[in-house]
């Protein structure tokens, strides 16, 4: 299926029987927008058993490379939804970036310097492939109803749902949704329909994107130039993509004419100046963009919830847009499932807003700082930047100040009300609110990965490297599966631990290399409660059933 031309695919409008019914049909969840965030949201909800209608006013996937950098965290989320391996197989994996100032390399960085991770720091993959793979996964999901050429034209909310007015090629119809998730992009028609706006900062600069097809011996790395001789006083970014396609971004300046800039007679000389006059290449796609760092004041408005670019927007430097949107989807899906099933209060959805608004603020801060460094707007700031770049060649302290786009990392919800504070001392990164780190394990005698055990439920991980817990603890762990909100118990054993006595309803994995215990600062008896979105909810130095129950209640908004 890798040879499918996803840019050329067109989807036919299909009328639903409910459009001729006398009363609007009711659906648990309606997702507006079939881009990467909308399809990820729909898949996550559907895998949890919710029926989802996806509405999109178009009949095609995206064209051009657009979002190309997908992070390790996004791949881990897509692993759980069944598409991570396919994305990785097609994408170009990379961990290394290089920064150049004029003719010289001033800094090289490795985003994943340690071994023992299933996924690379990033893959480069054209957005149309990502959308195509997600679309095919969604099409095969019986709980997802994809409706193309269905344009949302009006919304009316009441206490228990949303009436959605829809325009189609065969006329209008109305449906009702318990919840509506707006994943309809930066210009979000849904946002306008409810009278909301995004607020932030518009950057006065323009960049040219060119997708170039060629055979080159450049490594699979991110190369960023400040003031190079082939494009003086501006910046240039180069990325490898699949199919021998290379993404090149040229800074143009605010005064550039976007109509003139995309004409071949203006684009081709810029590319030849970078690649050399003898390099053979074909120009596949070209566009000019400006960007903003902004967000809505609140991501939840009654039964309408916003995710992805409809809720927040950042500059492309740092690969924070699509990756943050996919993390929105994962944060929201498990909470919406619990609320819909009556197992958690509706206020749990407010914690989606709180946590993801915090993540958006973090992304906007980092994105704004990167953009200010890349595109200085005064001679003083330009002189500072150039001095930093010169110093970075020989002084390690200056490298921390170089900012060609600090690349996306998942947010830590350190102040989330869903966290249970520590009662014992721990070191390392796995504090409450952090996203769980991966590590190699053995499960059922076969090599595997820790995050594969965190399959969308709450998980109670108990580290027992030398011997299994006593019978009473094993019974308490097994009983966690029978709670109204099930908790999967996983024993993390050492390679010499005899796990034969563990109950069949408790999962046992072997921490064969000791990396998992090291990354979680785990001693014998250490326990972690991990949320369905793989963020840490609580941790203890010893298992206590009552403490676990209290932490679970807090994590589902029933504290």
Coordinates of C-alpha atoms in Angstrom, one line a residue:
X1 CA 0.0 0.0 0.0
X2 CA 3.0 2.3 0.2
X3 CA 2.7 3.0 -3.5
X4 CA -0.7 4.5 -3.2
X5 CA -0.8 8.2 -4.4
X6 CA -2.6 9.5 -1.3
X7 CA -2.6 13.1 -2.8
X8 CA -4.7 11.9 -5.7
X9 CA -7.3 10.0 -3.7
X10 CA -10.8 11.3 -3.8
X11 CA -13.7 10.2 -1.6
X12 CA -17.3 10.0 -2.8
X13 CA -20.1 11.6 -0.9
X14 CA -22.4 8.9 0.5
X15 CA -25.9 9.7 1.8
X16 CA -26.9 8.2 5.1
X17 CA -30.4 6.9 5.8
X18 CA -30.8 9.1 8.8
X19 CA -30.7 12.2 6.5
X20 CA -34.3 11.4 5.4
X21 CA -35.5 10.6 9.0
X22 CA -38.1 12.8 10.6
X23 CA -36.0 13.5 13.7
X24 CA -32.2 14.1 14.0
X25 CA -30.2 10.9 14.8
X26 CA -28.2 11.0 18.0
X27 CA -24.6 10.0 18.2
X28 CA -22.2 9.8 21.2
X29 CA -19.4 11.7 19.6
X30 CA -19.0 13.7 16.4
X31 CA -15.5 14.7 15.3
X32 CA -15.2 17.6 12.8
X33 CA -12.1 17.3 10.6
X34 CA -10.4 14.3 9.0
X35 CA -6.8 15.4 9.4
X36 CA -4.2 13.7 11.5
X37 CA -5.7 15.0 14.8
X38 CA -9.3 14.3 13.9
X39 CA -8.5 10.7 12.7
X40 CA -6.4 10.0 15.7
X41 CA -9.2 11.2 18.0
X42 CA -11.7 9.1 16.2
X43 CA -9.5 6.0 16.3
X44 CA -8.7 6.3 20.0
X45 CA -12.4 6.8 20.9
X46 CA -13.5 3.9 18.6
X47 CA -10.9 1.6 20.1
X48 CA -12.4 2.3 23.5
X49 CA -15.9 1.3 22.3
X50 CA -17.5 4.6 21.4
X51 CA -19.2 5.1 18.1
X52 CA -17.8 8.1 16.3
X53 CA -19.1 10.1 13.3
X54 CA -16.3 12.0 11.5
X55 CA -17.4 15.0 9.3
X56 CA -15.2 16.6 6.7
X57 CA -16.2 19.3 4.2
X58 CA -13.5 18.1 1.7
X59 CA -13.2 14.9 -0.3
X60 CA -9.4 14.6 -0.3
X61 CA -6.4 14.2 2.0
X62 CA -3.8 16.9 2.2
X63 CA -1.5 17.8 -0.6
X64 CA 2.2 18.7 -0.3
X65 CA 4.4 17.6 2.6
X66 CA 3.0 20.1 5.2
X67 CA 3.6 18.6 8.7
X68 CA 6.5 16.2 8.2
X69 CA 8.2 15.7 11.6
X70 CA 6.5 13.2 13.9
X71 CA 7.9 12.7 17.3
X72 CA 8.7 9.6 19.3
X73 CA 5.8 10.4 21.6
X74 CA 3.4 10.6 18.6
X75 CA 4.7 7.3 17.3
X76 CA 4.1 5.7 20.7
X77 CA 0.5 6.9 20.6
X78 CA 0.1 5.6 17.1
X79 CA 1.6 2.3 18.2
X80 CA -1.4 1.8 20.5
X81 CA -3.8 2.6 17.7
X82 CA -2.2 0.1 15.3
X83 CA -0.4 2.4 12.9
X84 CA 2.9 3.3 14.6
X85 CA 4.9 0.6 12.8
X86 CA 3.6 1.5 9.4
X87 CA 4.5 5.1 10.0
X88 CA 8.0 4.2 11.1
X89 CA 8.6 1.8 8.2
X90 CA 7.7 4.4 5.7
X91 CA 9.2 7.4 7.4
X92 CA 12.8 8.5 7.5
X93 CA 14.1 8.0 11.1
X94 CA 16.5 10.6 12.6
X95 CA 17.9 11.6 15.9
X96 CA 20.8 14.0 14.8
X97 CA 20.6 17.7 14.0
X98 CA 23.3 20.1 12.8
X99 CA 23.4 23.9 13.0
X100 CA 25.5 25.9 10.6
X101 CA 26.5 29.6 10.8
X102 CA 27.6 30.9 7.4
X103 CA 30.1 28.3 6.1
X104 CA 30.8 26.5 9.3
X105 CA 29.1 23.8 11.5
X106 CA 28.7 25.2 15.0
X107 CA 26.7 22.6 16.8
X108 CA 25.6 19.0 16.5
X109 CA 23.0 17.4 18.7
X110 CA 21.5 14.0 19.3
X111 CA 17.9 13.9 20.5
X112 CA 18.0 10.3 21.5
X113 CA 21.6 9.5 22.7
X114 CA 20.7 6.5 24.9
X115 CA 19.8 3.0 23.7
X116 CA 16.8 1.0 24.7
X117 CA 13.9 2.8 23.0
X118 CA 11.6 1.3 20.5
X119 CA 11.1 4.5 18.4
X120 CA 13.5 7.1 17.1
X121 CA 13.4 10.7 18.3
X122 CA 11.6 11.7 15.1
X123 CA 10.5 10.4 11.7
X124 CA 10.1 12.5 8.6
X125 CA 6.9 11.6 6.8
X126 CA 4.8 13.6 4.4
X127 CA 1.5 14.5 6.0
X128 CA -0.5 12.8 3.2
X129 CA 1.1 9.5 4.1
X130 CA 0.3 10.0 7.8
X131 CA -3.3 10.9 6.9
X132 CA -3.5 8.0 4.4
X133 CA -2.4 5.4 6.9
X134 CA -4.8 6.8 9.6
X135 CA -7.6 7.0 7.1
X136 CA -7.2 3.3 6.1
X137 CA -7.1 2.3 9.8
X138 CA -10.2 4.4 10.5
X139 CA -12.0 2.9 7.5
X140 CA -11.5 -0.6 8.8
X141 CA -12.9 0.4 12.3
X142 CA -16.6 -0.5 12.6
X143 CA -17.1 2.1 15.2
X144 CA -16.1 5.0 12.9
X145 CA -18.5 6.5 10.3
X146 CA -16.5 8.7 7.9
X147 CA -18.6 11.3 6.0
X148 CA -17.0 13.3 3.3
X149 CA -18.5 16.5 1.8
X150 CA -20.3 17.1 5.0
X151 CA -19.9 20.7 6.0
X152 CA -20.8 21.9 9.5
X153 CA -22.9 25.0 9.0
X154 CA -24.5 25.6 12.4
X155 CA -24.4 24.5 16.0
X156 CA -26.8 24.8 18.9
X157 CA -26.0 23.5 22.4
X158 CA -28.2 22.6 25.3
X159 CA -27.5 20.9 28.6
X160 CA -26.9 17.4 27.2
X161 CA -25.7 17.8 23.7
X162 CA -25.2 19.6 20.5
X163 CA -27.5 20.0 17.4
X164 CA -25.3 20.1 14.3
X165 CA -26.6 21.5 11.0
X166 CA -24.8 20.0 8.1
X167 CA -24.7 20.9 4.4
X168 CA -24.1 18.2 1.8
X169 CA -24.3 17.9 -2.0
X170 CA -27.9 16.5 -1.6
X171 CA -29.1 19.1 0.8
X172 CA -28.9 19.9 4.5
X173 CA -29.6 17.7 7.5
X174 CA -29.2 17.8 11.3
X175 CA -27.8 15.4 13.8
X176 CA -27.3 15.5 17.5
X177 CA -24.1 14.7 19.4
X178 CA -23.5 14.1 23.0
X179 CA -20.1 15.6 22.4
X180 CA -18.6 17.4 19.5
X181 CA -14.8 17.5 19.0
X182 CA -13.5 20.2 16.7
X183 CA -10.3 19.2 14.9
X184 CA -11.0 21.4 11.9
X185 CA -7.8 23.3 11.7
X186 CA -6.3 26.8 12.3
X187 CA -9.2 28.6 10.6
X188 CA -11.8 26.4 12.5
X189 CA -15.3 27.0 11.2
X190 CA -16.6 25.5 14.5
X191 CA -14.7 28.0 16.5
X192 CA -16.3 30.8 14.5
X193 CA -19.8 29.3 14.8
X194 CA -19.6 29.5 18.6
X195 CA -18.2 33.0 18.5
X196 CA -14.7 32.2 19.8
X197 CA -11.3 33.4 18.7
X198 CA -7.7 32.5 19.2
X199 CA -5.4 35.1 20.7
X200 CA -1.6 35.5 20.4
X201 CA 1.1 36.8 18.2
X202 CA 1.4 37.0 14.4
X203 CA 5.0 36.8 13.2
X204 CA 5.9 39.2 10.4
X205 CA 8.0 37.0 8.2
X206 CA 7.5 34.7 5.3
X207 CA 9.0 31.3 4.4
X208 CA 9.1 29.4 1.2
X209 CA 8.6 25.6 1.4
X210 CA 9.9 23.5 -1.5
X211 CA 9.6 19.7 -1.9
X212 CA 12.4 18.6 -4.1
X213 CA 12.8 15.1 -5.6
X214 CA 16.4 14.1 -6.1
X215 CA 19.0 11.5 -5.3
X216 CA 21.5 12.9 -2.8
X217 CA 24.1 11.5 -0.4
X218 CA 23.1 13.8 2.5
X219 CA 22.5 11.8 5.8
X220 CA 19.1 11.6 7.4
X221 CA 19.7 14.6 9.7
X222 CA 18.1 17.9 10.3
X223 CA 20.3 20.7 8.9
X224 CA 19.7 24.3 9.7
X225 CA 21.7 27.2 8.3
X226 CA 21.9 30.8 9.7
X227 CA 23.1 33.4 7.1
X228 CA 24.5 30.8 4.7
X229 CA 26.5 32.1 1.6
X230 CA 23.9 30.6 -0.7
X231 CA 21.0 32.6 1.0
X232 CA 22.7 35.5 2.8
X233 CA 21.1 37.2 5.8
X234 CA 18.3 34.6 6.0
X235 CA 17.9 31.0 7.3
X236 CA 17.4 27.7 5.5
X237 CA 16.2 24.3 6.8
X238 CA 16.8 20.9 5.1
X239 CA 15.1 17.6 5.8
X240 CA 15.0 14.2 4.1
X241 CA 11.6 12.6 3.4
X242 CA 10.6 9.3 2.0
X243 CA 10.6 8.6 -1.8
X244 CA 13.8 10.7 -2.4
X245 CA 11.9 13.9 -1.5
X246 CA 13.7 16.6 0.4
X247 CA 12.0 19.4 2.2
X248 CA 13.7 22.8 2.0
X249 CA 12.5 25.9 3.9
X250 CA 13.9 29.3 2.8
X251 CA 13.3 32.4 5.0
X252 CA 12.2 35.2 2.7
X253 CA 11.5 38.2 4.9
X254 CA 8.2 40.0 5.5
X255 CA 8.4 42.1 2.3
X256 CA 8.6 39.2 0.0
X257 CA 5.7 38.9 -2.5
X258 CA 4.2 35.5 -1.9
X259 CA 2.8 35.3 -5.5
X260 CA 6.1 36.0 -7.1
X261 CA 8.1 33.8 -4.6
X262 CA 6.4 30.6 -5.7
X263 CA 7.1 31.1 -9.5
X264 CA 9.6 28.6 -10.8
X265 CA 11.9 31.3 -12.1
X266 CA 12.3 32.5 -8.5
X267 CA 12.3 29.2 -6.7
X268 CA 14.7 27.2 -8.9
X269 CA 17.7 29.6 -8.5
X270 CA 17.4 29.4 -4.7
X271 CA 17.5 25.6 -4.8
X272 CA 20.4 25.5 -7.2
X273 CA 22.3 27.9 -5.0
X274 CA 21.9 25.3 -2.1
X275 CA 22.4 22.1 -4.0
X276 CA 24.9 23.2 -6.7
X277 CA 24.4 23.9 -10.4
X278 CA 24.9 20.3 -11.5
X279 CA 22.4 18.6 -9.1
X280 CA 19.4 17.1 -11.0
X281 CA 16.1 17.6 -9.2
X282 CA 12.4 17.9 -9.8
X283 CA 10.2 20.5 -7.9
X284 CA 7.2 18.6 -6.5
X285 CA 5.4 21.2 -4.4
X286 CA 6.0 24.8 -3.3
X287 CA 4.2 27.1 -1.0
X288 CA 4.7 30.3 1.0
X289 CA 3.6 30.5 4.6
X290 CA 3.4 32.9 7.5
X291 CA 2.7 31.7 11.0
X292 CA 1.4 32.7 14.4
X293 CA 1.7 31.5 18.0
X294 CA -1.8 31.7 19.5
X295 CA -4.5 29.7 21.3
X296 CA -8.1 29.8 22.4
X297 CA -8.7 31.1 25.9
X298 CA -10.3 27.8 26.8
X299 CA -10.4 24.5 24.9
X300 CA -13.8 23.3 26.3
X301 CA -17.1 25.2 25.6
X302 CA -19.9 23.2 27.0
X303 CA -20.2 20.0 25.0
X304 CA -17.9 21.3 22.3
X305 CA -14.2 20.5 22.8
X306 CA -11.3 21.8 20.6
X307 CA -8.1 19.9 19.7
X308 CA -5.1 20.5 17.4
X309 CA -4.8 23.6 15.4
X310 CA -8.3 24.6 16.0
X311 CA -7.4 25.1 19.7
X312 CA -3.7 26.3 19.4
X313 CA -1.2 27.2 16.7
X314 CA 2.5 27.5 16.7
X315 CA 5.3 28.2 14.3
X316 CA 6.7 25.2 12.4
X317 CA 10.1 25.4 14.1
X318 CA 10.2 22.6 16.7
X319 CA 7.6 20.3 15.1
X320 CA 5.0 21.2 17.8
X321 CA 1.8 21.5 15.8
X322 CA 0.7 18.1 14.7
X323 CA 2.5 16.3 17.5
X324 CA 0.8 18.4 20.2
X325 CA -2.6 17.8 18.4
X326 CA -2.1 14.0 18.6
X327 CA -1.3 14.3 22.3
X328 CA -4.5 16.4 22.7
X329 CA -6.4 13.4 21.2
X330 CA -4.9 10.9 23.6
X331 CA -5.5 13.1 26.6
X332 CA -9.2 13.6 25.7
X333 CA -10.2 10.1 24.5
X334 CA -9.9 8.1 27.7
X335 CA -11.6 10.9 29.7
X336 CA -14.5 11.2 27.4
X337 CA -15.0 7.4 27.5
X338 CA -15.2 7.4 31.3
X339 CA -17.6 10.3 31.3
X340 CA -19.8 8.8 28.6
X341 CA -19.9 5.5 30.6
X342 CA -20.9 7.3 33.8
X343 CA -17.7 6.3 35.6
X344 CA -16.3 9.8 36.0
X345 CA -17.9 13.2 36.5
X346 CA -18.2 15.5 33.6
X347 CA -15.7 17.8 35.2
X348 CA -13.0 15.3 34.1
X349 CA -13.3 17.0 30.7
X350 CA -12.2 20.2 32.3
X351 CA -8.9 18.6 33.2
X352 CA -8.4 18.0 29.5
X353 CA -8.6 21.7 29.0
X354 CA -6.3 22.5 32.0
X355 CA -3.6 20.0 31.0
X356 CA -3.6 20.7 27.3
X357 CA -3.8 24.5 27.7
X358 CA -0.7 24.1 29.9
X359 CA 0.9 22.1 27.1
X360 CA -0.1 24.7 24.5
X361 CA 1.4 27.5 26.6
X362 CA 4.6 25.6 26.9
X363 CA 4.7 25.0 23.1
X364 CA 3.9 28.6 22.4
X365 CA 6.7 29.8 24.7
X366 CA 9.3 27.5 23.1
X367 CA 8.0 28.2 19.6
X368 CA 8.1 32.0 20.1
X369 CA 11.6 31.9 21.5
X370 CA 12.8 29.8 18.5
X371 CA 11.2 32.2 16.1
X372 CA 12.7 35.3 17.7
X373 CA 16.1 33.7 17.5
X374 CA 15.7 32.6 13.9
X375 CA 14.2 35.9 12.7
X376 CA 15.6 38.7 14.8
X377 CA 13.8 42.0 14.3
X378 CA 16.5 44.4 15.4
X379 CA 20.2 44.9 14.9
X380 CA 20.8 44.3 18.6
X381 CA 19.0 40.9 18.7
X382 CA 20.8 40.0 15.4
X383 CA 24.2 40.8 16.9
X384 CA 23.4 38.8 20.0
X385 CA 22.3 35.8 17.9
X386 CA 25.4 35.9 15.8
X387 CA 27.6 36.2 18.8
X388 CA 26.0 33.1 20.3
X389 CA 26.5 31.2 17.1
X390 CA 30.2 32.2 16.9
X391 CA 30.7 31.1 20.5
X392 CA 28.9 27.8 20.0
X393 CA 31.7 26.5 17.8
X394 CA 34.1 26.3 20.8
X395 CA 32.1 27.0 24.0
X396 CA 29.6 24.4 25.3
X397 CA 27.7 27.0 27.4
X398 CA 26.7 28.9 24.2
X399 CA 25.2 25.8 22.6
X400 CA 22.4 25.8 25.1
X401 CA 21.4 29.3 23.8
X402 CA 21.4 28.3 20.1
X403 CA 17.7 27.9 19.1
X404 CA 16.9 26.7 15.6
X405 CA 13.7 25.3 16.9
X406 CA 13.8 23.4 20.1
X407 CA 12.2 20.2 19.1
X408 CA 8.9 18.9 20.5
X409 CA 8.8 17.1 23.8
X410 CA 5.7 15.8 25.5
X411 CA 4.4 18.0 28.3
X412 CA 4.6 17.0 31.9
X413 CA 1.3 17.8 33.8
X414 CA 3.2 18.6 37.0
X415 CA 0.4 20.6 38.5
X416 CA -2.6 18.5 37.3
X417 CA -5.3 17.9 39.9
X418 CA -5.3 14.2 38.8
X419 CA -1.9 13.6 40.2
X420 CA -1.3 12.1 43.7
X421 CA 1.7 13.8 45.3
X422 CA 4.7 11.7 46.3
X423 CA 5.0 10.4 49.9
X424 CA 8.5 9.1 49.5
X425 CA 11.7 10.3 47.8
X426 CA 12.3 9.5 44.1
X427 CA 14.8 10.6 41.6
X428 CA 14.7 10.8 37.8
X429 CA 12.0 12.0 35.4
X430 CA 9.1 9.7 36.2
X431 CA 7.3 12.1 38.5
X432 CA 3.5 12.3 38.6
X433 CA 2.3 14.0 35.4
X434 CA 5.2 12.9 33.3
X435 CA 4.8 10.6 30.3
X436 CA 6.0 7.1 30.9
X437 CA 9.4 6.2 29.3
X438 CA 9.8 3.1 27.3
X439 CA 12.4 0.3 27.8
X440 CA 13.0 -3.2 26.5
X441 CA 11.2 -6.0 28.4
X442 CA 10.4 -9.7 27.9
X443 CA 6.8 -10.8 28.0
X444 CA 5.7 -14.4 27.6
X445 CA 9.3 -15.3 26.9
X446 CA 9.5 -13.0 23.9
X447 CA 11.3 -9.6 23.6
X448 CA 9.1 -6.6 23.7
X449 CA 8.6 -3.1 24.9
X450 CA 7.3 -1.6 28.1
X451 CA 4.9 0.8 26.5
X452 CA 3.2 -2.1 24.7
X453 CA 2.0 -3.2 28.1
X454 CA 0.3 0.1 28.7
X455 CA -2.6 -0.6 26.3
X456 CA -5.0 2.2 27.0
X457 CA -6.2 1.1 30.5
X458 CA -5.0 2.2 33.9
X459 CA -2.0 0.1 34.8
X460 CA -0.6 -0.7 38.3
X461 CA 3.1 -1.6 37.8
X462 CA 4.8 -3.4 40.8
X463 CA 8.5 -4.0 40.6
X464 CA 9.5 -7.3 42.2
X465 CA 12.9 -8.1 40.8
X466 CA 13.9 -11.1 43.0
X467 CA 10.6 -12.8 44.0
X468 CA 6.9 -12.5 43.5
X469 CA 4.8 -10.6 46.2
X470 CA 3.0 -12.6 48.9
X471 CA -0.3 -14.3 48.2
X472 CA -2.4 -11.4 49.8
X473 CA -0.7 -8.8 47.5
X474 CA -1.2 -11.0 44.4
X475 CA -4.9 -11.3 45.3
X476 CA -5.2 -7.6 45.7
X477 CA -3.5 -7.0 42.4
X478 CA -5.8 -9.4 40.6
X479 CA -8.8 -7.8 42.1
X480 CA -7.9 -4.4 40.5
X481 CA -9.2 -5.7 37.2
X482 CA -12.7 -6.1 38.7
X483 CA -13.1 -2.5 39.8
X484 CA -15.7 -0.3 38.0
X485 CA -12.7 1.4 36.4
X486 CA -10.5 -1.6 35.7
X487 CA -6.8 -1.4 36.5
X488 CA -4.4 -3.8 34.8
X489 CA -1.8 -5.2 37.1
X490 CA 1.7 -5.8 35.7
X491 CA 4.5 -7.4 37.7
X492 CA 8.0 -6.2 36.6
X493 CA 10.2 -9.2 37.5
X494 CA 14.0 -9.6 37.3
X495 CA 15.5 -12.3 35.0
X496 CA 16.0 -14.7 37.9
X497 CA 12.5 -14.3 39.4
X498 CA 10.3 -17.4 39.2
X499 CA 7.0 -16.0 38.0
X500 CA 5.2 -19.4 37.7
X501 CA 3.1 -18.6 40.8
X502 CA 1.5 -15.4 39.5
X503 CA -2.2 -15.5 38.8
X504 CA -3.2 -15.8 35.1
X505 CA -5.0 -12.4 35.3
X506 CA -1.8 -10.6 36.3
X507 CA 0.7 -9.7 33.5
X508 CA 4.4 -10.5 34.2
X509 CA 7.2 -8.9 32.3
X510 CA 10.9 -9.3 32.8
X511 CA 13.2 -6.3 33.1
X512 CA 16.0 -8.3 31.5
X513 CA 18.4 -5.4 31.1
X514 CA 17.4 -3.4 34.2
X515 CA 16.7 -0.3 32.1
X516 CA 13.1 -0.1 33.2
X517 CA 14.0 -0.1 36.9
X518 CA 16.7 2.5 36.3
X519 CA 14.5 4.9 34.3
X520 CA 11.8 4.6 37.0
X521 CA 14.1 4.7 40.0
X522 CA 12.5 1.5 41.1
X523 CA 13.5 -0.6 44.1
X524 CA 11.9 -3.9 45.1
X525 CA 8.3 -3.1 46.0
X526 CA 8.1 0.2 44.1
X527 CA 4.7 0.7 42.5
X528 CA 3.4 3.1 39.8
X529 CA -0.1 3.9 38.8
X530 CA -0.1 4.9 35.1
X531 CA -3.0 6.6 33.3
X532 CA -4.6 5.3 30.1
X533 CA -2.7 8.1 28.2
X534 CA 0.6 6.7 29.7
X535 CA 1.2 9.6 32.0
X536 CA 2.2 8.8 35.6
X537 CA -0.7 9.3 38.1
X538 CA 1.1 8.2 41.3
X539 CA 4.0 6.2 42.7
X540 CA 5.0 4.6 46.0
X541 CA 7.8 2.7 47.5
X542 CA 5.4 0.0 48.6
X543 CA 2.1 -1.3 47.3
X544 CA -0.9 -0.2 49.4
X545 CA -4.3 -1.1 48.1
X546 CA -6.1 1.8 49.8
X547 CA -3.5 4.3 48.5
X548 CA -4.0 2.9 45.0
X549 CA -7.8 3.2 45.3
X550 CA -7.5 6.8 46.4
X551 CA -5.1 7.7 43.6
X552 CA -7.4 6.1 41.1
X553 CA -10.3 8.1 42.3
X554 CA -8.2 11.3 42.1
X555 CA -7.0 10.3 38.6
X556 CA -10.6 10.1 37.3
X557 CA -11.7 13.3 38.9
X558 CA -13.4 11.9 41.9
X559 CA -11.0 13.1 44.5

